[in-house]
Tab-separated table of C-alpha atoms in Angstrom:
chain	number	residue	atom	x	y	z
A	1	UNK	CA	-172.103	251.531	38.047
A	2	UNK	CA	-172.857	254.227	40.878
A	3	UNK	CA	-170.855	256.683	42.384
A	4	UNK	CA	-171.915	254.837	45.697
A	5	UNK	CA	-170.248	251.571	44.185
A	6	UNK	CA	-167.380	252.606	43.291
A	7	UNK	CA	-166.328	254.349	45.504
A	8	UNK	CA	-166.650	250.787	47.539
A	9	UNK	CA	-163.989	249.432	44.688
A	10	UNK	CA	-160.827	248.210	45.997
A	11	UNK	CA	-158.502	248.792	43.889
A	12	UNK	CA	-158.564	244.481	42.543
A	13	UNK	CA	-162.174	244.424	41.486
A	14	UNK	CA	-161.386	246.575	38.214
A	15	UNK	CA	-158.646	244.832	35.303
A	16	UNK	CA	-155.291	246.891	35.849
A	17	UNK	CA	-153.547	247.217	38.793
A	18	UNK	CA	-149.854	247.805	38.791
A	19	UNK	CA	-147.654	245.144	39.382
A	20	UNK	CA	-144.877	245.376	41.569
A	21	UNK	CA	-142.027	243.918	39.280
A	22	UNK	CA	-143.953	246.006	36.994
A	23	UNK	CA	-143.685	249.380	39.102
A	24	UNK	CA	-139.989	247.978	39.289
A	25	UNK	CA	-139.236	248.539	36.179
A	26	UNK	CA	-141.422	252.023	35.465
A	27	UNK	CA	-139.979	253.132	38.175
A	28	UNK	CA	-136.484	252.192	36.481
A	29	UNK	CA	-137.486	254.254	33.095
A	30	UNK	CA	-138.771	257.657	34.928
A	31	UNK	CA	-135.472	257.630	36.228
A	32	UNK	CA	-133.379	257.304	33.222
A	33	UNK	CA	-135.931	259.619	31.844
A	34	UNK	CA	-134.904	261.556	34.186
A	35	UNK	CA	-130.850	261.222	34.098
A	36	UNK	CA	-131.524	261.939	30.199
A	37	UNK	CA	-133.840	264.593	29.729
A	38	UNK	CA	-133.800	265.931	25.968
A	39	UNK	CA	-135.453	269.564	25.855
A	40	UNK	CA	-137.937	270.226	23.318
A	41	UNK	CA	-138.112	268.646	19.398
A	42	UNK	CA	-134.583	266.987	20.495
A	43	UNK	CA	-136.398	264.339	22.140
A	44	UNK	CA	-135.204	260.810	19.574
A	45	UNK	CA	-133.453	259.041	22.548
A	46	UNK	CA	-136.520	259.212	24.932
A	47	UNK	CA	-138.534	258.962	21.649
A	48	UNK	CA	-136.514	255.148	20.483
A	49	UNK	CA	-136.759	254.156	24.331
A	50	UNK	CA	-140.469	254.351	24.349
A	51	UNK	CA	-141.330	253.145	20.739
A	52	UNK	CA	-138.761	250.086	21.846
A	53	UNK	CA	-140.134	249.203	25.113
A	54	UNK	CA	-144.172	249.103	23.386
A	55	UNK	CA	-142.422	247.043	20.781
A	56	UNK	CA	-141.329	245.036	22.949
A	57	UNK	CA	-145.363	244.558	24.356
A	58	UNK	CA	-146.593	243.529	20.925
A	59	UNK	CA	-147.437	247.317	19.898
A	60	UNK	CA	-146.418	249.182	16.665
A	61	UNK	CA	-145.992	252.891	17.965
A	62	UNK	CA	-145.580	255.522	15.459
A	63	UNK	CA	-143.021	257.999	15.014
A	64	UNK	CA	-144.481	261.276	14.406
A	65	UNK	CA	-143.355	263.159	11.033
A	66	UNK	CA	-141.620	265.829	13.299
A	67	UNK	CA	-139.190	262.982	14.172
A	68	UNK	CA	-139.814	263.087	18.239
A	69	UNK	CA	-142.694	261.778	20.048
A	70	UNK	CA	-145.356	259.249	18.791
A	71	UNK	CA	-148.728	257.787	19.153
A	72	UNK	CA	-149.206	253.689	19.752
A	73	UNK	CA	-153.144	252.161	19.189
A	74	UNK	CA	-154.263	249.790	21.637
A	75	UNK	CA	-157.211	247.164	20.862
A	76	UNK	CA	-156.712	247.937	16.876
A	77	UNK	CA	-155.757	245.588	14.457
A	78	UNK	CA	-152.979	247.484	11.648
A	79	UNK	CA	-155.320	249.450	9.643
A	80	UNK	CA	-158.771	249.200	11.172
A	81	UNK	CA	-160.899	251.637	12.152
A	82	UNK	CA	-162.570	251.708	15.452
A	83	UNK	CA	-165.760	251.319	15.420
A	84	UNK	CA	-166.340	254.054	18.273
A	85	UNK	CA	-163.644	257.274	19.728
A	86	UNK	CA	-161.543	256.095	21.024
A	87	UNK	CA	-160.296	257.555	24.366
A	88	UNK	CA	-156.930	259.303	24.413
A	89	UNK	CA	-154.528	259.176	27.095
A	90	UNK	CA	-151.592	262.306	26.253
A	91	UNK	CA	-147.914	262.313	27.645
A	92	UNK	CA	-145.290	265.258	27.300
A	93	UNK	CA	-141.814	263.951	26.314
A	94	UNK	CA	-139.854	266.805	26.474
A	95	UNK	CA	-137.121	268.404	29.534
A	96	UNK	CA	-136.692	271.945	31.153
A	97	UNK	CA	-133.194	274.031	30.061
A	98	UNK	CA	-132.040	274.251	33.905
A	99	UNK	CA	-129.627	272.598	35.434
A	100	UNK	CA	-130.239	269.668	37.944
A	101	UNK	CA	-129.718	271.128	41.429
A	102	UNK	CA	-130.777	268.374	43.043
A	103	UNK	CA	-128.246	266.598	45.993
A	104	UNK	CA	-127.035	262.700	46.233
A	105	UNK	CA	-129.486	262.144	44.208
A	106	UNK	CA	-128.449	258.484	41.908
A	107	UNK	CA	-130.332	259.520	39.174
A	108	UNK	CA	-130.385	263.455	39.032
A	109	UNK	CA	-129.810	264.326	35.486
A	110	UNK	CA	-126.061	263.365	33.655
A	111	UNK	CA	-126.324	266.547	30.970
A	112	UNK	CA	-125.587	270.183	31.456
A	113	UNK	CA	-128.088	272.402	32.249
A	114	UNK	CA	-130.670	269.460	31.594
A	115	UNK	CA	-134.169	269.318	33.725
A	116	UNK	CA	-136.771	267.428	34.031
A	117	UNK	CA	-138.110	269.201	36.282
A	118	UNK	CA	-141.368	269.588	35.864
A	119	UNK	CA	-142.460	265.503	35.614
A	120	UNK	CA	-142.607	265.488	32.431
A	121	UNK	CA	-140.629	262.332	32.443
A	122	UNK	CA	-143.036	261.355	35.353
A	123	UNK	CA	-146.326	261.762	32.746
A	124	UNK	CA	-143.905	259.971	30.323
A	125	UNK	CA	-143.566	256.809	32.459
A	126	UNK	CA	-147.585	256.910	33.517
A	127	UNK	CA	-148.320	256.724	29.838
A	128	UNK	CA	-145.609	254.161	29.362
A	129	UNK	CA	-147.572	251.903	32.000
A	130	UNK	CA	-150.489	252.594	31.010
A	131	UNK	CA	-149.802	251.062	27.703
A	132	UNK	CA	-148.743	248.249	29.001
A	133	UNK	CA	-150.806	247.135	31.544
A	134	UNK	CA	-153.757	247.300	28.684
A	135	UNK	CA	-151.464	245.704	26.198
A	136	UNK	CA	-151.405	242.506	28.412
A	137	UNK	CA	-155.161	243.006	29.017
A	138	UNK	CA	-156.422	242.617	25.483
A	139	UNK	CA	-153.856	240.032	24.777
A	140	UNK	CA	-156.499	237.990	27.537
A	141	UNK	CA	-159.232	239.508	25.025
A	142	UNK	CA	-159.782	241.467	28.189
A	143	UNK	CA	-159.296	245.230	27.261
A	144	UNK	CA	-162.492	247.224	27.583
A	145	UNK	CA	-162.519	249.512	24.297
A	146	UNK	CA	-158.950	250.171	21.753
A	147	UNK	CA	-157.402	252.797	23.285
A	148	UNK	CA	-154.357	255.572	22.198
A	149	UNK	CA	-151.198	256.882	23.620
A	150	UNK	CA	-150.015	260.179	22.449
A	151	UNK	CA	-146.551	261.109	23.451
A	152	UNK	CA	-146.599	264.593	22.698
A	153	UNK	CA	-142.626	266.603	22.290
A	154	UNK	CA	-142.350	270.163	22.664
A	155	UNK	CA	-144.947	271.368	25.775
A	156	UNK	CA	-142.181	273.377	26.759
A	157	UNK	CA	-141.596	275.253	23.663
A	158	UNK	CA	-144.391	277.742	22.616
A	159	UNK	CA	-146.998	277.822	21.082
A	160	UNK	CA	-146.682	274.366	21.845
A	161	UNK	CA	-145.891	270.633	20.437
A	162	UNK	CA	-149.920	269.436	20.968
A	163	UNK	CA	-150.305	271.547	17.523
A	164	UNK	CA	-147.889	269.656	15.512
A	165	UNK	CA	-148.948	266.274	17.218
A	166	UNK	CA	-152.289	267.361	15.827
A	167	UNK	CA	-151.442	267.567	12.495
A	168	UNK	CA	-149.369	265.007	12.480
A	169	UNK	CA	-153.415	262.660	12.639
A	170	UNK	CA	-153.052	262.220	16.928
A	171	UNK	CA	-156.911	263.350	17.731
A	172	UNK	CA	-157.711	261.055	14.102
A	173	UNK	CA	-160.810	259.450	15.770
A	174	UNK	CA	-160.321	260.424	18.647
A	175	UNK	CA	-163.142	261.124	20.699
A	176	UNK	CA	-162.106	262.053	24.634
A	177	UNK	CA	-158.868	262.337	26.009
A	178	UNK	CA	-157.090	262.348	29.202
A	179	UNK	CA	-154.107	263.533	31.353
A	180	UNK	CA	-152.554	264.293	34.406
A	181	UNK	CA	-149.999	267.156	35.524
A	182	UNK	CA	-147.490	266.357	38.169
A	183	UNK	CA	-148.438	268.914	41.812
A	184	UNK	CA	-145.640	269.571	44.226
A	185	UNK	CA	-148.052	270.728	46.406
A	186	UNK	CA	-150.657	267.139	46.519
A	187	UNK	CA	-150.574	264.418	48.299
A	188	UNK	CA	-148.271	261.044	46.220
A	189	UNK	CA	-151.743	259.055	46.065
A	190	UNK	CA	-154.598	261.422	45.689
A	191	UNK	CA	-155.205	263.992	42.297
A	192	UNK	CA	-156.287	267.272	41.617
A	193	UNK	CA	-159.509	268.342	39.560
A	194	UNK	CA	-161.940	271.256	38.475
A	195	UNK	CA	-164.271	271.368	35.755
A	196	UNK	CA	-163.553	274.350	34.187
A	197	UNK	CA	-160.501	276.282	33.277
A	198	UNK	CA	-157.802	274.749	35.167
A	199	UNK	CA	-154.762	276.619	33.970
A	200	UNK	CA	-154.479	280.102	32.423
A	201	UNK	CA	-153.870	280.697	29.146
A	202	UNK	CA	-149.822	282.492	28.764
A	203	UNK	CA	-148.337	284.657	25.614
A	204	UNK	CA	-145.328	285.954	24.930
A	205	UNK	CA	-144.546	289.862	24.400
A	206	UNK	CA	-141.173	291.677	23.538
A	207	UNK	CA	-141.639	295.352	22.780
A	208	UNK	CA	-138.328	297.466	21.512
A	209	UNK	CA	-138.886	300.938	21.741
A	210	UNK	CA	-136.500	303.877	19.465
A	211	UNK	CA	-135.826	307.088	20.198
A	212	UNK	CA	-133.478	309.688	19.146
A	213	UNK	CA	-130.990	309.506	21.821
A	214	UNK	CA	-129.391	312.826	23.478
A	215	UNK	CA	-127.511	314.223	26.008
A	216	UNK	CA	-128.954	314.005	29.780
A	217	UNK	CA	-128.764	317.077	30.138
A	218	UNK	CA	-130.964	318.131	28.049
A	219	UNK	CA	-134.553	315.298	27.982
A	220	UNK	CA	-136.413	317.606	26.869
A	221	UNK	CA	-134.967	317.790	23.009
A	222	UNK	CA	-135.139	314.445	22.342
A	223	UNK	CA	-137.206	311.379	23.674
A	224	UNK	CA	-136.643	309.864	27.210
A	225	UNK	CA	-136.521	306.781	25.932
A	226	UNK	CA	-135.735	304.737	29.416
A	227	UNK	CA	-138.131	307.222	31.068
A	228	UNK	CA	-140.980	305.355	28.187
A	229	UNK	CA	-139.602	301.903	28.622
A	230	UNK	CA	-140.430	302.792	32.424
A	231	UNK	CA	-143.567	304.083	32.060
A	232	UNK	CA	-144.622	300.978	29.547
A	233	UNK	CA	-143.714	298.508	31.359
A	234	UNK	CA	-145.143	300.624	35.420
A	235	UNK	CA	-148.642	301.783	33.112
A	236	UNK	CA	-149.222	298.345	30.070
A	237	UNK	CA	-150.097	296.323	32.742
A	238	UNK	CA	-152.257	298.722	34.849
A	239	UNK	CA	-153.633	299.792	31.395
A	240	UNK	CA	-154.754	296.572	30.517
A	241	UNK	CA	-156.646	295.462	33.978
A	242	UNK	CA	-158.611	297.651	33.271
A	243	UNK	CA	-159.960	297.210	30.186
A	244	UNK	CA	-161.214	293.467	30.837
A	245	UNK	CA	-163.811	292.093	33.563
A	246	UNK	CA	-161.218	292.311	36.604
A	247	UNK	CA	-161.955	288.682	36.756
A	248	UNK	CA	-160.540	287.217	33.893
A	249	UNK	CA	-157.324	287.502	36.110
A	250	UNK	CA	-155.562	289.423	32.812
A	251	UNK	CA	-151.231	290.179	34.073
A	252	UNK	CA	-148.568	291.121	31.948
A	253	UNK	CA	-145.683	290.239	34.363
A	254	UNK	CA	-141.860	291.102	33.194
A	255	UNK	CA	-138.817	289.611	32.880
A	256	UNK	CA	-135.859	291.670	31.028
A	257	UNK	CA	-135.799	294.822	30.570
A	258	UNK	CA	-133.094	296.639	29.495
A	259	UNK	CA	-131.472	300.174	27.773
A	260	UNK	CA	-128.439	301.903	27.583
A	261	UNK	CA	-125.260	301.829	27.888
A	262	UNK	CA	-123.902	304.992	30.378
A	263	UNK	CA	-125.863	307.190	33.284
A	264	UNK	CA	-125.051	310.917	30.731
A	265	UNK	CA	-126.283	309.542	27.243
A	266	UNK	CA	-129.751	308.933	26.630
A	267	UNK	CA	-130.429	306.211	24.659
A	268	UNK	CA	-131.998	305.412	20.907
A	269	UNK	CA	-132.868	301.759	22.384
A	270	UNK	CA	-134.691	299.615	24.609
A	271	UNK	CA	-136.345	296.686	24.987
A	272	UNK	CA	-138.687	294.936	27.122
A	273	UNK	CA	-140.319	290.914	27.018
A	274	UNK	CA	-142.581	289.321	29.465
A	275	UNK	CA	-145.351	286.784	29.957
A	276	UNK	CA	-149.379	287.321	29.499
A	277	UNK	CA	-151.458	285.407	31.335
A	278	UNK	CA	-154.978	284.393	31.411
A	279	UNK	CA	-157.456	282.894	33.079
A	280	UNK	CA	-160.577	283.208	30.860
A	281	UNK	CA	-160.984	281.604	27.201
A	282	UNK	CA	-163.204	284.776	25.931
A	283	UNK	CA	-161.133	287.630	27.334
A	284	UNK	CA	-157.340	285.652	25.813
A	285	UNK	CA	-159.333	285.858	23.302
A	286	UNK	CA	-159.022	289.596	22.792
A	287	UNK	CA	-156.167	290.375	24.655
A	288	UNK	CA	-154.215	290.953	21.715
A	289	UNK	CA	-155.943	293.877	20.099
A	290	UNK	CA	-156.041	295.105	23.997
A	291	UNK	CA	-152.423	294.870	24.682
A	292	UNK	CA	-151.109	296.465	21.460
A	293	UNK	CA	-153.434	299.435	22.095
A	294	UNK	CA	-151.858	299.800	25.412
A	295	UNK	CA	-149.085	299.934	24.364
A	296	UNK	CA	-149.092	302.254	21.843
A	297	UNK	CA	-150.849	304.811	23.671
A	298	UNK	CA	-148.011	304.728	26.443
A	299	UNK	CA	-145.415	304.779	23.714
A	300	UNK	CA	-146.572	306.982	21.840
A	301	UNK	CA	-147.510	310.020	24.897
A	302	UNK	CA	-143.676	310.222	25.175
A	303	UNK	CA	-142.685	310.435	22.237
A	304	UNK	CA	-140.961	306.621	21.682
A	305	UNK	CA	-141.962	304.313	18.517
A	306	UNK	CA	-143.332	300.959	19.859
A	307	UNK	CA	-142.303	297.127	17.604
A	308	UNK	CA	-144.460	294.826	19.418
A	309	UNK	CA	-144.018	291.346	18.520
A	310	UNK	CA	-146.531	289.604	20.257
A	311	UNK	CA	-146.362	285.666	20.513
A	312	UNK	CA	-149.438	283.698	20.688
A	313	UNK	CA	-149.035	280.806	23.132
A	314	UNK	CA	-151.739	278.624	24.933
A	315	UNK	CA	-155.084	278.844	25.394
A	316	UNK	CA	-156.383	277.829	29.274
A	317	UNK	CA	-156.490	273.798	29.407
A	318	UNK	CA	-160.831	274.176	29.681
A	319	UNK	CA	-161.664	270.888	31.351
A	320	UNK	CA	-164.916	269.026	30.324
A	321	UNK	CA	-167.658	268.308	32.907
A	322	UNK	CA	-168.138	264.561	32.003
A	323	UNK	CA	-163.889	263.924	31.211
A	324	UNK	CA	-163.537	265.228	34.726
A	325	UNK	CA	-166.029	263.058	36.296
A	326	UNK	CA	-164.919	259.964	34.744
A	327	UNK	CA	-161.660	261.105	35.777
A	328	UNK	CA	-163.022	261.610	39.913
A	329	UNK	CA	-164.643	258.507	39.100
A	330	UNK	CA	-161.750	256.390	37.678
A	331	UNK	CA	-160.473	257.664	41.118
A	332	UNK	CA	-162.358	256.222	43.705
A	333	UNK	CA	-163.700	253.818	42.079
A	334	UNK	CA	-158.957	253.041	42.974
A	335	UNK	CA	-158.766	254.262	46.044
A	336	UNK	CA	-161.812	256.024	47.606
A	337	UNK	CA	-163.434	259.015	48.053
A	338	UNK	CA	-160.966	260.806	50.111
A	339	UNK	CA	-157.703	259.976	47.347
A	340	UNK	CA	-159.533	263.140	45.891
A	341	UNK	CA	-158.709	267.046	46.486
A	342	UNK	CA	-161.113	270.255	44.012
A	343	UNK	CA	-158.044	272.232	42.753
A	344	UNK	CA	-157.330	276.040	42.041
A	345	UNK	CA	-156.586	277.321	38.766
A	346	UNK	CA	-153.508	277.700	37.910
A	347	UNK	CA	-151.567	280.080	36.044
A	348	UNK	CA	-149.460	278.417	34.377
A	349	UNK	CA	-149.399	277.231	30.869
A	350	UNK	CA	-150.368	273.702	29.254
A	351	UNK	CA	-150.342	272.678	25.294
A	352	UNK	CA	-152.738	269.867	27.171
A	353	UNK	CA	-154.900	272.940	25.639
A	354	UNK	CA	-155.065	272.248	21.954
A	355	UNK	CA	-156.610	269.397	21.936
A	356	UNK	CA	-158.683	270.624	23.780
A	357	UNK	CA	-159.847	272.389	21.047
A	358	UNK	CA	-160.531	269.668	19.024
A	359	UNK	CA	-161.778	266.725	21.525
A	360	UNK	CA	-163.711	267.181	24.996
A	361	UNK	CA	-161.424	265.374	27.751
A	362	UNK	CA	-159.280	266.915	30.614
A	363	UNK	CA	-156.704	267.574	32.360
A	364	UNK	CA	-155.515	266.100	36.375
A	365	UNK	CA	-153.172	266.848	38.904
A	366	UNK	CA	-151.358	263.791	39.840
A	367	UNK	CA	-149.979	264.002	43.685
A	368	UNK	CA	-146.133	264.128	43.833
A	369	UNK	CA	-145.590	265.479	47.499
A	370	UNK	CA	-144.009	262.555	49.692
A	371	UNK	CA	-147.098	262.331	52.610
A	372	UNK	CA	-145.543	264.181	55.220
A	373	UNK	CA	-143.054	265.831	54.005
A	374	UNK	CA	-142.910	270.187	54.499
A	375	UNK	CA	-140.634	271.095	51.697
A	376	UNK	CA	-142.718	271.247	49.007
A	377	UNK	CA	-140.354	271.294	45.487
A	378	UNK	CA	-141.995	273.043	42.937
A	379	UNK	CA	-141.791	273.388	39.195
A	380	UNK	CA	-139.508	274.654	37.140
A	381	UNK	CA	-137.508	274.433	39.703
A	382	UNK	CA	-133.689	272.471	39.549
A	383	UNK	CA	-134.096	270.423	42.401
A	384	UNK	CA	-137.660	269.324	42.071
A	385	UNK	CA	-138.609	265.634	42.679
A	386	UNK	CA	-140.979	262.531	42.467
A	387	UNK	CA	-142.831	260.825	45.176
A	388	UNK	CA	-142.504	258.053	43.012
A	389	UNK	CA	-145.514	256.012	43.968
A	390	UNK	CA	-147.687	258.053	42.088
A	391	UNK	CA	-146.756	256.681	38.957
A	392	UNK	CA	-148.651	253.679	39.774
A	393	UNK	CA	-152.064	255.942	40.667
A	394	UNK	CA	-150.810	257.382	37.262
A	395	UNK	CA	-151.491	254.223	35.589
A	396	UNK	CA	-154.008	252.504	37.712
A	397	UNK	CA	-156.638	256.215	37.367
A	398	UNK	CA	-155.926	255.950	33.488
A	399	UNK	CA	-156.311	252.404	32.940
A	400	UNK	CA	-159.475	252.383	35.234
A	401	UNK	CA	-161.221	255.135	33.300
A	402	UNK	CA	-160.704	252.638	29.708
A	403	UNK	CA	-163.415	250.086	32.444
A	404	UNK	CA	-165.584	252.260	33.212
A	405	UNK	CA	-168.152	254.120	31.078
A	406	UNK	CA	-167.549	257.148	30.447
A	407	UNK	CA	-171.777	257.062	29.196
A	408	UNK	CA	-171.942	257.108	32.589
A	409	UNK	CA	-170.983	260.077	34.249
A	410	UNK	CA	-172.264	262.277	36.646
A	411	UNK	CA	-172.958	265.741	36.340
């Protein structure tokens, strides 16, 4: 089928259009998750709710060995191996450790200092809805090919629950994987796409600086540790930015600096912590050595001993061209050419990138802004919410992808 003919399709030509009753059920499911957010590796209630609904649809979900999260195949008999690689859809199911600050919202979080402020409840509901629609089509003999649903825990816990899911066989027999992430800058009813890197790498860094301490009247007799910490905070980001191609976007930003207890005492200990983000995969792989060298140079210059804890996070999500094109064709088939827009590479991190180290795939930005709304409720803020029409959009995007031949995607 050509792109031109797909662009003219109405939403009811391809199977997998969401009924009003199922949309209402999915909205209620999403709101229930929103009211009961659970942190990474603690998503027991969430896992049980997903499992129960999939089983009601006649499916056989398998809970991951970590105890939370699950995978579920559709279109395969128990124990059957697929004749061709599976298409997988991934959702992340965990919440954030921040309070829900929405006002007059009947489904705001009921758990103190916990909130689905990144849209994972929407992602989960989209993949669940996709599974329910495809299960019904399979029962009618209409499923184009078998698929796998992956409900992954602990996306917010570095280096990401994706690694646990992969280790537990989530990608066995999978040949391609797709996902969406809520984007409050894009109107509901639209998606943002980008071939190549769409997120950045994200690592965490903790530094301890030590010296003998002393009196502020005699800094020349000791290590002026506060000045050393200040120079590390200022000079290290500048140094590392000059040791890679500036287009790599290697950036270190501090979130915490702590040292000292009295105004006339030079302390013996200082701590800094922050995040390192990088737009380029190769530069990210070189980043630990570059950062260690820069910190050692600055600390030594100021006679401070440094101890560095560099915590690997996630690489950039690099969208495969064919998978990105499949998502574009699926969205065009459902809602026309104007429903797809180009998106920029984000500095946020996403552990969906780990799946793409093994199989090709792509992540789309799912619009969740209410059309005409001027206030952007950004991700990771307590007042974040989504236009729930996005649930239907996500489900129909994924179901359309199942029925479009990926081998005909245009380069």
